[in-house]
């Protein structure tokens, strides 16, 4: 079976990389070699100068497993794919994006000039991407054992660096790029970069087809509301963040929508509801896996559990002792509050170094010895087979016996330090969950048995069942906040040129009192214990609530602004002013004038001449001004802006 999708360079194309277009997807491609005497060395970085010296070190240290594979067969090759997330260190000043940069745009109402401005703004934002806070690294690591080589082997990593957590894109791209580099060398980086620079701009929440040589990656990008607010280069719509379940289940609702929840947590499925709560309220979690792919998959799966709620806490799919943040975390003393983080690690040293972390999860199973470990089939664009670190244990989901209960009690008594002697899958936490495991969901899961192909297909089905359930669980949990984001429209016959009413103010105590009085709803009441209000209290105090709430509020305000703007454009001015006394008409004129000036300031830079080409809206405003001026017998006042020289085009 082919280890990667076939790839061939189209000879008729002139392969030239557009660096500006490349930055929409990729910051840099790196080749890193592990030297037994000098350590990690970056051999290639394309485009050059993309990283600071400190960032090069961070990337190099994060691009290799903590320990070399145990495969010691002559001329054996061991490949694996994983990813990491590190903080950028080029600039000490991190860019904060205004909420005004994230707007909803109706394609039917966008004129050619406003579209041009949007493109210009995106380019400006992309030029500032070096100041974004986090960098994602997607790694293809190859360990080659050969007794004929110096010290018995070599180790290299091919790394794709990006500001975007597009695992559905970069994993299959690595499956092409990794083997291609080991066949062609540096030329492979230039070929791949040229093809990526020809891709269209990423469209969050959409299915995209991305050509790469003679292959085609069919991918689904996570929605804009799940991406970091700092990126600020995509529009968000109110409908995409509405507090109800989406009709189209194939559209991603959060980050890492293709992660293998079932395969990763198969042995501890009953603990998923506990982990969902811990992530919801922003508790720190340490995830331990035998290999980088396993701990990365566990972190990605946990982040995906709380969709459509964006994960605002810091998560590190593969964390090493070389990370700059480790020094601070290691210095925390007994009683100090551990920062809200999700850390995926393979080094058992973290059990002692981070002993203050309150929740520890152990996942995965040690890799079996073999000459070669095939890759995984995960989603569209992935290759077939199973990756190192992602094998599912042949366990029955129904196997709940007294002996297994005793084993669980023994694990809890021994604590996580028992992992120092033998790897086991378990959760150590003193947190008492409010949400009860849904046995109806567990009973729907299918245990595929021993056949790999059947098991793989059933795993896909099981993942869909689990993801849909937790999406429904999170959506119902967030539903009580819906009234705070409900945009209003002008009532029929009212004046749309006045300012719209503000959205309801949020008060935590009032919200909890009202929620306690009316209840949490039928869906959650069946799945939560009587102390469900405590979970809401923890959520309000946690790190996920305020970023999500403010973002939803911004989108709701923009939606309300759009609705009132549409109402102004459709208003029958003559009918409205015919029923008003003259004093009200003058006030009405002032309101229209204020809105007109606001549109000018938003859409154009300050200049001595304003060229307005807004189509229906501009002609409507001009018509309104002239008609009101005639009605008020005050033409000079209405046309005073002509002294600035603004021109209305038909």
Coordinates of C-alpha atoms in Angstrom, one line a residue:
X1 CA 0.0 0.0 0.0
X2 CA 1.3 3.5 -0.9
X3 CA 2.7 5.3 2.1
X4 CA 1.7 8.7 0.7
X5 CA -0.5 10.2 -2.0
X6 CA 1.3 10.2 -5.4
X7 CA 2.9 13.5 -6.3
X8 CA 4.4 14.8 -9.5
X9 CA 5.4 18.3 -10.5
X10 CA 3.5 19.7 -13.4
X11 CA 6.3 20.5 -15.9
X12 CA 4.3 23.2 -17.8
X13 CA 4.1 25.4 -14.7
X14 CA 6.7 27.9 -13.9
X15 CA 7.2 27.2 -10.2
X16 CA 7.7 30.6 -8.6
X17 CA 6.7 31.2 -5.0
X18 CA 4.5 34.2 -4.2
X19 CA 5.7 34.8 -0.6
X20 CA 2.8 37.1 0.3
X21 CA 0.3 34.5 -0.8
X22 CA 2.3 31.8 1.0
X23 CA 1.9 33.6 4.3
X24 CA -1.8 33.1 4.1
X25 CA -1.2 29.5 4.9
X26 CA 2.4 28.9 5.9
X27 CA 5.0 30.9 7.8
X28 CA 7.9 28.7 6.9
X29 CA 9.1 25.2 6.0
X30 CA 12.0 23.8 8.1
X31 CA 14.3 20.8 7.9
X32 CA 15.8 19.9 11.2
X33 CA 18.5 17.4 11.8
X34 CA 19.4 15.8 15.2
X35 CA 23.2 15.8 15.6
X36 CA 24.4 13.5 18.3
X37 CA 27.1 16.0 19.3
X38 CA 25.5 19.4 18.7
X39 CA 21.9 18.5 19.2
X40 CA 19.1 19.9 17.1
X41 CA 20.2 21.9 14.0
X42 CA 18.1 23.7 11.5
X43 CA 19.5 22.8 8.1
X44 CA 16.9 24.6 6.0
X45 CA 14.3 27.3 6.6
X46 CA 12.3 28.5 3.6
X47 CA 11.6 31.4 3.2
X48 CA 14.8 32.4 5.0
X49 CA 14.6 34.9 7.8
X50 CA 11.1 33.8 8.8
X51 CA 12.1 33.1 12.4
X52 CA 14.1 34.8 15.1
X53 CA 17.1 32.9 16.6
X54 CA 15.1 32.2 19.7
X55 CA 12.2 30.8 17.7
X56 CA 14.5 28.6 15.7
X57 CA 15.7 27.0 18.9
X58 CA 12.1 26.6 20.1
X59 CA 11.0 25.0 16.9
X60 CA 14.1 22.7 16.8
X61 CA 13.6 21.4 20.3
X62 CA 9.9 20.8 19.7
X63 CA 10.4 18.8 16.5
X64 CA 11.8 15.6 17.9
X65 CA 10.4 12.9 20.2
X66 CA 11.8 13.0 23.7
X67 CA 13.3 9.5 23.2
X68 CA 14.4 7.6 20.2
X69 CA 12.2 4.7 19.0
X70 CA 13.1 1.3 20.4
X71 CA 13.2 -0.2 16.9
X72 CA 16.7 -1.4 16.6
X73 CA 16.4 -3.6 13.5
X74 CA 19.1 -3.1 10.8
X75 CA 18.1 -0.4 8.3
X76 CA 14.7 0.1 9.9
X77 CA 12.8 3.3 9.3
X78 CA 10.4 4.8 11.8
X79 CA 8.1 7.7 10.8
X80 CA 5.6 9.6 12.8
X81 CA 3.5 12.8 12.5
X82 CA 2.6 15.1 15.3
X83 CA 2.2 18.9 16.0
X84 CA 3.2 21.4 18.6
X85 CA 2.2 25.0 19.6
X86 CA 4.7 27.5 20.9
X87 CA 4.6 31.2 21.6
X88 CA 6.2 33.6 19.1
X89 CA 9.1 35.5 20.5
X90 CA 10.0 37.9 17.7
X91 CA 8.3 40.9 19.2
X92 CA 7.6 41.7 22.8
X93 CA 4.6 43.7 21.7
X94 CA 1.7 41.4 20.8
X95 CA -0.8 42.8 18.4
X96 CA -4.4 43.2 19.8
X97 CA -7.0 43.0 17.2
X98 CA -10.0 45.3 17.5
X99 CA -13.4 43.7 17.5
X100 CA -14.3 46.0 14.6
X101 CA -11.9 44.1 12.4
X102 CA -14.2 41.0 12.6
X103 CA -17.4 41.9 10.8
X104 CA -20.1 40.1 8.9
X105 CA -20.4 41.0 5.2
X106 CA -23.3 40.1 3.0
X107 CA -22.0 39.3 -0.4
X108 CA -25.1 40.7 -2.1
X109 CA -24.5 44.1 -0.5
X110 CA -20.8 44.4 -1.0
X111 CA -19.8 46.8 -3.7
X112 CA -16.6 46.6 -5.7
X113 CA -14.9 49.3 -3.8
X114 CA -15.7 47.8 -0.4
X115 CA -14.5 44.4 -1.6
X116 CA -11.3 46.1 -2.7
X117 CA -10.9 47.7 0.8
X118 CA -11.5 44.3 2.4
X119 CA -8.7 42.8 0.3
X120 CA -6.3 45.7 1.2
X121 CA -7.2 45.2 4.9
X122 CA -6.4 41.5 4.7
X123 CA -3.1 42.2 3.1
X124 CA -2.3 44.7 5.9
X125 CA -3.2 42.2 8.5
X126 CA -1.1 39.4 6.9
X127 CA 1.9 41.8 7.0
X128 CA 1.5 42.0 10.7
X129 CA 1.2 38.2 11.3
X130 CA 4.7 38.0 12.6
X131 CA 3.4 39.7 15.7
X132 CA 0.7 37.0 16.4
X133 CA 1.1 35.2 19.6
X134 CA 1.3 31.5 18.7
X135 CA 2.9 29.4 16.1
X136 CA 1.8 25.9 15.1
X137 CA 4.4 23.3 14.0
X138 CA 3.4 20.2 12.0
X139 CA 6.2 17.6 12.1
X140 CA 7.1 14.7 9.9
X141 CA 9.8 12.9 11.9
X142 CA 11.9 10.1 10.5
X143 CA 14.2 7.9 12.6
X144 CA 16.4 5.6 10.5
X145 CA 18.4 2.9 12.3
X146 CA 21.4 1.6 10.4
X147 CA 24.4 0.0 11.9
X148 CA 26.5 1.3 9.0
X149 CA 25.8 4.9 10.0
X150 CA 27.6 6.8 12.6
X151 CA 26.3 5.8 16.1
X152 CA 23.8 3.5 14.5
X153 CA 21.3 5.9 12.9
X154 CA 20.1 9.4 12.1
X155 CA 17.0 11.4 12.8
X156 CA 15.4 14.3 10.8
X157 CA 12.2 16.3 10.9
X158 CA 10.3 18.1 8.1
X159 CA 8.3 20.9 9.7
X160 CA 5.5 23.1 8.4
X161 CA 5.0 26.3 10.5
X162 CA 1.8 28.2 10.5
X163 CA -0.3 30.7 12.5
X164 CA -3.4 28.6 11.8
X165 CA -4.4 25.3 13.5
X166 CA -5.4 23.7 10.1
X167 CA -4.6 20.1 11.0
X168 CA -6.9 18.9 8.2
X169 CA -4.6 20.7 5.7
X170 CA -1.1 20.2 7.1
X171 CA -1.3 16.6 8.1
X172 CA -2.0 15.3 4.6
X173 CA 0.4 17.9 3.2
X174 CA 3.1 16.5 5.4
X175 CA 2.3 13.0 4.1
X176 CA 3.2 14.3 0.7
X177 CA 6.0 16.6 1.7
X178 CA 7.9 14.4 4.2
X179 CA 8.7 11.5 1.9
X180 CA 9.2 13.8 -1.0
X181 CA 11.9 15.7 0.8
X182 CA 13.8 12.5 1.6
X183 CA 13.6 11.7 -2.1
X184 CA 14.4 15.1 -3.7
X185 CA 16.0 17.1 -0.9
X186 CA 15.7 20.9 -0.7
X187 CA 14.1 21.2 -4.1
X188 CA 11.0 19.6 -2.6
X189 CA 10.5 22.6 -0.3
X190 CA 10.5 25.0 -3.2
X191 CA 8.0 22.9 -5.2
X192 CA 5.6 22.6 -2.3
X193 CA 5.9 26.3 -1.4
X194 CA 5.2 27.2 -5.0
X195 CA 2.0 25.1 -5.1
X196 CA 0.8 26.4 -1.6
X197 CA 1.3 30.0 -2.7
X198 CA -1.1 29.3 -5.6
X199 CA -3.9 28.2 -3.3
X200 CA -6.8 30.6 -2.8
X201 CA -7.1 32.4 0.6
X202 CA -8.3 30.2 3.4
X203 CA -12.1 30.4 4.0
X204 CA -12.9 29.3 7.6
X205 CA -15.8 26.9 8.0
X206 CA -15.8 25.9 4.4
X207 CA -14.8 22.9 2.3
X208 CA -11.9 23.6 0.1
X209 CA -10.0 21.8 -2.7
X210 CA -6.3 22.5 -2.7
X211 CA -4.2 21.2 -5.6
X212 CA -0.7 20.0 -4.8
X213 CA 1.1 18.6 -7.8
X214 CA -1.2 16.1 -9.4
X215 CA -2.9 15.4 -6.1
X216 CA -5.9 17.3 -4.6
X217 CA -6.4 17.9 -0.9
X218 CA -10.1 18.0 0.0
X219 CA -10.3 19.6 3.4
X220 CA -12.7 21.4 5.8
X221 CA -11.4 24.4 7.7
X222 CA -12.5 25.2 11.2
X223 CA -15.0 28.1 11.5
X224 CA -13.9 31.7 12.2
X225 CA -15.4 31.8 15.6
X226 CA -13.1 28.9 16.8
X227 CA -9.9 30.6 15.6
X228 CA -7.9 32.9 17.8
X229 CA -9.4 36.4 18.1
X230 CA -5.9 37.8 17.5
X231 CA -5.8 36.6 13.9
X232 CA -8.6 39.0 13.0
X233 CA -8.5 38.3 9.2
X234 CA -11.8 36.6 8.8
X235 CA -15.4 37.6 9.1
X236 CA -17.8 36.1 11.6
X237 CA -21.5 35.8 11.1
X238 CA -24.2 35.7 13.8
X239 CA -25.7 32.6 12.2
X240 CA -22.5 30.7 12.6
X241 CA -22.5 31.4 16.3
X242 CA -26.2 31.0 17.0
X243 CA -27.2 29.0 20.1
X244 CA -28.7 26.0 18.3
X245 CA -27.4 23.0 16.5
X246 CA -26.3 23.3 12.9
X247 CA -28.4 21.5 10.2
X248 CA -25.3 20.5 8.2
X249 CA -23.3 18.1 10.3
X250 CA -20.4 17.9 7.8
X251 CA -19.5 21.6 8.5
X252 CA -16.8 21.8 11.2
X253 CA -18.0 23.5 14.4
X254 CA -14.6 23.9 16.1
X255 CA -10.9 23.2 16.1
X256 CA -9.5 19.7 15.3
X257 CA -12.9 18.4 14.1
X258 CA -11.1 15.4 12.6
X259 CA -9.4 14.2 15.8
X260 CA -9.8 10.6 16.9
X261 CA -11.8 11.0 20.2
X262 CA -12.9 7.4 20.3
X263 CA -9.5 5.9 19.5
X264 CA -7.7 8.1 22.0
X265 CA -10.0 7.7 24.9
X266 CA -11.4 4.2 24.2
X267 CA -10.2 2.7 27.5
X268 CA -11.5 5.7 29.6
X269 CA -14.7 6.6 27.8
X270 CA -16.6 7.1 31.0
X271 CA -14.2 9.9 31.9
X272 CA -15.0 12.0 28.8
X273 CA -17.8 13.9 30.6
X274 CA -15.5 14.8 33.4
X275 CA -12.8 16.0 31.0
X276 CA -15.5 18.0 29.1
X277 CA -16.3 19.8 32.3
X278 CA -12.7 20.4 33.2
X279 CA -12.1 22.0 29.8
X280 CA -15.3 24.0 29.9
X281 CA -14.3 25.7 33.2
X282 CA -10.7 26.0 32.2
X283 CA -8.9 23.7 34.6
X284 CA -5.2 22.8 34.0
X285 CA -4.7 19.3 32.6
X286 CA -1.6 17.3 32.1
X287 CA -1.9 14.6 29.4
X288 CA 0.7 11.9 29.2
X289 CA 1.2 9.6 26.2
X290 CA 3.9 7.2 25.2
X291 CA 4.6 9.0 22.0
X292 CA 4.1 12.6 20.6
X293 CA 1.4 11.5 18.2
X294 CA -0.6 10.0 21.0
X295 CA -0.4 13.0 23.4
X296 CA -1.1 15.4 20.5
X297 CA -4.2 13.5 19.5
X298 CA -5.4 13.6 23.0
X299 CA -5.0 17.3 23.4
X300 CA -6.6 18.0 20.0
X301 CA -9.6 15.7 20.9
X302 CA -10.1 17.5 24.3
X303 CA -10.1 20.9 22.6
X304 CA -12.7 19.6 20.1
X305 CA -15.0 18.4 22.8
X306 CA -16.2 21.9 23.8
X307 CA -17.1 23.1 20.3
X308 CA -18.7 25.4 19.4
X309 CA -17.2 27.2 22.5
X310 CA -13.7 28.4 21.5
X311 CA -10.9 27.1 23.8
X312 CA -9.4 30.3 25.3
X313 CA -6.9 28.5 27.5
X314 CA -3.4 27.8 26.4
X315 CA -3.0 24.3 25.0
X316 CA 0.3 22.6 24.0
X317 CA -0.2 19.4 22.1
X318 CA 3.5 18.5 22.6
X319 CA 5.3 20.2 25.4
X320 CA 9.0 19.6 26.3
X321 CA 11.4 20.7 29.0
X322 CA 13.0 23.0 26.5
X323 CA 9.9 25.2 26.2
X324 CA 10.5 28.7 27.6
X325 CA 7.4 28.4 29.8
X326 CA 8.7 25.3 31.5
X327 CA 11.0 27.3 33.8
X328 CA 8.0 29.2 35.2
X329 CA 5.8 26.2 35.6
X330 CA 8.6 24.2 37.3
X331 CA 9.1 27.0 39.8
X332 CA 5.5 26.9 41.1
X333 CA 5.5 25.9 44.8
X334 CA 3.0 23.9 46.9
X335 CA -0.2 25.9 47.1
X336 CA 0.4 28.0 44.1
X337 CA -2.3 28.2 41.5
X338 CA -1.4 26.4 38.3
X339 CA -2.2 28.5 35.2
X340 CA -5.1 27.2 33.0
X341 CA -3.2 25.1 30.4
X342 CA -3.5 21.7 28.6
X343 CA -0.1 20.1 28.3
X344 CA 0.6 17.1 26.2
X345 CA 3.9 15.4 27.3
X346 CA 5.7 12.1 26.8
X347 CA 8.5 12.6 29.4
X348 CA 7.6 11.2 32.7
X349 CA 9.8 13.7 34.4
X350 CA 6.8 16.1 34.2
X351 CA 5.0 14.0 36.8
X352 CA 7.5 15.3 39.4
X353 CA 8.3 18.7 37.9
X354 CA 4.6 19.7 37.6
X355 CA 3.3 18.0 40.7
X356 CA 1.0 20.9 41.4
X357 CA -1.1 20.3 38.4
X358 CA -4.5 19.1 39.7
X359 CA -5.6 16.8 36.8
X360 CA -3.6 14.2 35.0
X361 CA -4.7 12.0 32.1
X362 CA -2.8 9.0 30.8
X363 CA -3.6 7.8 27.3
X364 CA -2.4 5.5 24.6
X365 CA -0.3 2.4 24.6
X366 CA 3.5 1.9 23.9
X367 CA 4.3 1.4 20.2
X368 CA 5.0 -2.2 19.1
X369 CA 8.4 -3.0 17.7
X370 CA 8.4 -3.2 13.9
X371 CA 10.5 -2.4 11.0
X372 CA 8.2 0.2 9.7
X373 CA 5.1 1.9 11.1
X374 CA 2.5 3.0 8.5
X375 CA 0.6 6.2 8.7
X376 CA -3.1 6.8 9.4
X377 CA -6.2 7.2 7.5
X378 CA -8.0 10.1 9.3
X379 CA -10.0 12.3 6.9
X380 CA -10.2 13.4 3.4
X381 CA -6.7 13.8 2.1
X382 CA -5.2 11.4 4.6
X383 CA -3.4 8.2 3.5
X384 CA -4.4 4.8 4.5
X385 CA -3.1 2.6 7.3
X386 CA -2.6 3.3 11.0
X387 CA 0.0 5.8 12.4
X388 CA 2.5 5.1 15.1
X389 CA 0.8 5.9 18.4
X390 CA -2.8 5.7 17.3
X391 CA -3.5 2.0 17.5
X392 CA -6.7 1.0 19.3
X393 CA -6.6 -1.6 22.0
X394 CA -8.8 -4.5 21.3
X395 CA -11.1 -3.9 24.3
X396 CA -14.8 -4.4 24.6
X397 CA -16.8 -1.3 25.5
X398 CA -19.2 -3.4 27.6
X399 CA -16.5 -4.9 29.8
X400 CA -17.4 -3.5 33.3
X401 CA -16.7 -6.0 36.0
X402 CA -15.8 -6.0 39.7
X403 CA -12.2 -6.7 38.8
X404 CA -12.0 -3.6 36.6
X405 CA -13.6 -1.6 39.4
X406 CA -10.9 -2.9 41.8
X407 CA -8.2 -2.0 39.2
X408 CA -9.6 1.6 39.1
X409 CA -9.5 1.9 42.8
X410 CA -5.9 0.7 42.9
X411 CA -4.9 3.2 40.2
X412 CA -6.5 6.0 42.2
X413 CA -4.7 4.9 45.4
X414 CA -1.3 4.5 43.7
X415 CA -1.6 7.9 42.0
X416 CA 0.0 9.0 38.7
X417 CA 3.5 8.1 39.8
X418 CA 2.6 4.5 39.1
X419 CA 3.2 5.4 35.4
X420 CA 7.0 5.5 36.2
X421 CA 6.9 1.7 36.3
X422 CA 4.2 0.8 33.9
X423 CA 2.1 2.8 31.4
X424 CA -1.7 2.6 32.1
X425 CA -4.6 4.6 30.8
X426 CA -6.4 6.4 33.6
X427 CA -7.5 9.8 34.9
X428 CA -6.4 11.3 38.3
X429 CA -8.5 14.2 39.5
X430 CA -10.3 15.2 42.7
X431 CA -12.9 17.1 40.7
X432 CA -16.4 15.8 41.1
X433 CA -18.3 16.1 37.8
X434 CA -21.8 17.5 37.6
X435 CA -22.5 15.9 34.2
X436 CA -23.4 12.2 34.2
X437 CA -22.0 9.9 31.5
X438 CA -24.7 9.3 28.9
X439 CA -25.1 5.5 28.8
X440 CA -27.4 5.7 25.7
X441 CA -24.4 7.2 23.8
X442 CA -22.0 4.6 25.1
X443 CA -24.4 1.8 24.0
X444 CA -24.6 3.2 20.5
X445 CA -20.8 2.9 20.1
X446 CA -19.6 0.0 18.1
X447 CA -16.8 -2.3 19.1
X448 CA -15.3 -3.4 15.8
X449 CA -13.2 -6.3 16.9
X450 CA -10.0 -7.4 15.4
X451 CA -10.3 -6.5 11.7
X452 CA -8.3 -3.3 11.1
X453 CA -10.4 -2.1 8.1
X454 CA -13.7 -2.7 10.0
X455 CA -12.3 -1.1 13.1
X456 CA -11.2 1.9 11.2
X457 CA -14.6 2.5 9.6
X458 CA -16.4 1.9 12.9
X459 CA -14.0 4.3 14.6
X460 CA -15.2 7.0 12.2
X461 CA -18.8 6.3 13.0
X462 CA -18.0 6.3 16.8
X463 CA -16.3 9.6 16.5
X464 CA -19.3 11.2 14.8
X465 CA -21.6 9.9 17.5
X466 CA -19.3 11.3 20.3
X467 CA -18.6 14.6 18.6
X468 CA -22.3 15.2 17.8
X469 CA -23.3 14.4 21.4
X470 CA -20.7 16.8 23.0
X471 CA -21.6 19.5 20.4
X472 CA -25.3 19.1 21.5
X473 CA -24.2 19.2 25.2
X474 CA -22.1 22.4 24.8
X475 CA -24.8 24.1 22.7
X476 CA -27.5 23.4 25.3
X477 CA -25.1 24.6 28.1
X478 CA -24.6 27.9 26.3
X479 CA -28.2 28.3 25.3
X480 CA -29.3 30.3 28.4
X481 CA -27.0 33.1 27.3
X482 CA -28.9 33.5 24.0
X483 CA -31.1 36.4 25.0
X484 CA -28.0 38.6 25.6
X485 CA -27.1 38.2 21.9
X486 CA -30.6 38.7 20.3
X487 CA -30.4 41.5 17.7
X488 CA -33.6 43.6 17.3
X489 CA -35.0 45.1 14.1
X490 CA -37.0 48.3 13.8
X491 CA -40.7 47.7 14.2
X492 CA -43.0 48.5 11.3
X493 CA -43.8 52.2 11.0
X494 CA -41.0 53.2 13.4
X495 CA -38.0 55.4 12.6
X496 CA -35.0 53.3 11.5
X497 CA -32.7 56.4 11.6
X498 CA -32.6 56.6 15.3
X499 CA -30.0 54.6 17.2
X500 CA -30.9 51.0 17.8
X501 CA -31.6 50.0 21.5
X502 CA -28.5 48.5 23.2
X503 CA -28.4 44.8 23.8
X504 CA -29.3 43.6 27.4
X505 CA -26.5 44.2 29.9
X506 CA -25.0 41.2 31.5
X507 CA -25.0 40.8 35.3
X508 CA -23.6 37.5 36.6
X509 CA -25.7 37.4 39.8
X510 CA -28.9 38.3 37.9
X511 CA -28.2 35.7 35.3
X512 CA -27.6 32.9 37.9
X513 CA -30.8 34.0 39.8
X514 CA -32.9 33.8 36.7
X515 CA -31.4 30.6 35.6
X516 CA -32.0 29.0 39.0
X517 CA -35.6 30.1 38.9
X518 CA -36.5 28.8 35.4
X519 CA -34.2 25.7 35.3
X520 CA -31.5 24.5 33.0
X521 CA -33.8 22.8 30.4
X522 CA -34.9 19.3 29.8
X523 CA -31.8 18.2 27.9
X524 CA -29.3 19.1 30.6
X525 CA -31.6 18.3 33.5
X526 CA -31.6 14.6 32.4
X527 CA -27.8 14.6 32.2
X528 CA -26.7 16.7 35.1
X529 CA -26.9 16.3 38.9
X530 CA -28.9 18.7 41.0
X531 CA -25.8 21.0 41.6
X532 CA -25.7 22.0 37.9
X533 CA -25.8 25.7 39.0
X534 CA -22.3 25.3 40.5
X535 CA -21.0 24.4 37.0
X536 CA -22.4 27.7 35.6
X537 CA -20.8 29.6 38.5
X538 CA -17.4 28.0 37.7
X539 CA -17.8 28.7 34.0
X540 CA -18.5 32.4 34.6
X541 CA -15.3 32.7 36.7
X542 CA -13.2 30.6 34.3
X543 CA -11.0 31.8 31.4
X544 CA -13.3 30.6 28.6
X545 CA -16.4 32.6 29.5
X546 CA -15.4 36.3 29.0
X547 CA -13.6 35.9 25.7
X548 CA -16.5 33.9 24.3
X549 CA -19.1 36.3 25.7
X550 CA -17.5 39.5 24.4
X551 CA -16.9 38.0 21.0
X552 CA -20.5 36.9 20.7
X553 CA -21.7 40.3 21.9
X554 CA -19.6 42.0 19.2
X555 CA -21.0 39.8 16.5
X556 CA -24.6 40.4 17.8
X557 CA -24.0 44.2 17.8
X558 CA -22.7 44.0 14.2
X559 CA -25.7 41.9 13.2
X560 CA -28.1 44.5 14.7
X561 CA -26.2 47.3 13.0
X562 CA -26.6 45.4 9.7
X563 CA -30.4 44.9 10.2
X564 CA -31.0 48.5 11.0
X565 CA -28.9 49.6 8.1
X566 CA -31.0 47.5 5.8
X567 CA -34.1 49.0 7.3
X568 CA -32.9 52.5 6.6
X569 CA -32.2 51.6 3.0
X570 CA -35.8 50.2 2.5
X571 CA -37.5 53.0 4.5
X572 CA -40.3 55.0 2.8
X573 CA -39.1 58.5 3.7
X574 CA -42.0 60.4 2.2
X575 CA -44.5 58.3 4.1
X576 CA -42.7 58.7 7.4
X577 CA -42.1 62.4 7.3
X578 CA -45.7 63.1 6.0
X579 CA -47.0 62.3 9.5
X580 CA -44.5 64.3 11.5
X581 CA -44.6 67.8 12.8
X582 CA -41.8 70.1 11.4
X583 CA -39.7 70.0 14.6
X584 CA -39.5 66.2 14.4
X585 CA -38.6 66.3 10.8
X586 CA -35.6 68.6 11.6
X587 CA -34.5 66.0 14.2
X588 CA -35.0 63.3 11.7
X589 CA -32.9 65.2 9.2
X590 CA -30.1 65.5 11.8
X591 CA -30.2 61.7 12.4
X592 CA -29.9 60.9 8.7
X593 CA -27.1 63.4 8.3
X594 CA -25.2 61.7 11.2
X595 CA -25.6 58.3 9.6
X596 CA -24.4 59.6 6.2
X597 CA -21.3 61.0 7.7
X598 CA -20.7 57.8 9.6
X599 CA -20.9 55.8 6.4
X600 CA -18.4 58.1 4.8
X601 CA -16.0 57.8 7.7
X602 CA -16.2 54.0 7.8
X603 CA -15.8 53.4 4.1
X604 CA -13.3 56.1 3.1
X605 CA -10.2 57.8 4.3
X606 CA -10.4 61.5 5.2
X607 CA -9.9 63.5 2.0
X608 CA -10.9 66.9 0.5
X609 CA -13.1 65.0 -2.0
X610 CA -15.4 62.1 -1.3
X611 CA -16.3 59.9 -4.2
X612 CA -19.3 57.9 -3.2
X613 CA -20.3 54.9 -5.2
X614 CA -22.5 53.0 -2.8
X615 CA -25.3 52.2 -5.2
X616 CA -28.8 52.2 -3.7
X617 CA -27.7 53.4 -0.3
X618 CA -25.9 56.5 -1.5
X619 CA -28.7 57.5 -3.9
X620 CA -31.2 56.9 -1.1
X621 CA -29.3 59.2 1.4
X622 CA -29.0 61.9 -1.3
X623 CA -32.7 61.6 -2.0
X624 CA -33.6 61.8 1.7
X625 CA -31.5 64.9 2.3
X626 CA -32.9 66.8 -0.7
X627 CA -36.5 65.8 0.1
X628 CA -36.1 66.7 3.8
X629 CA -34.5 70.0 2.9
X630 CA -37.4 70.9 0.6
X631 CA -39.9 69.9 3.3
X632 CA -38.1 72.0 5.9
X633 CA -37.5 74.9 3.4
X634 CA -33.8 74.8 4.4
X635 CA -31.9 73.8 1.3
X636 CA -28.7 75.5 2.3
X637 CA -28.5 73.5 5.6
X638 CA -29.1 70.2 3.8
X639 CA -26.5 70.8 1.1
X640 CA -23.8 72.3 3.3
X641 CA -21.6 69.2 2.7
X642 CA -21.3 70.1 -0.9
X643 CA -18.6 72.6 0.2
X644 CA -16.5 69.5 0.8
X645 CA -17.1 68.5 -2.7
X646 CA -18.6 65.0 -2.3
X647 CA -20.1 63.6 -5.5
X648 CA -22.9 61.1 -5.8
X649 CA -22.6 58.7 -8.8
X650 CA -25.6 56.9 -10.2

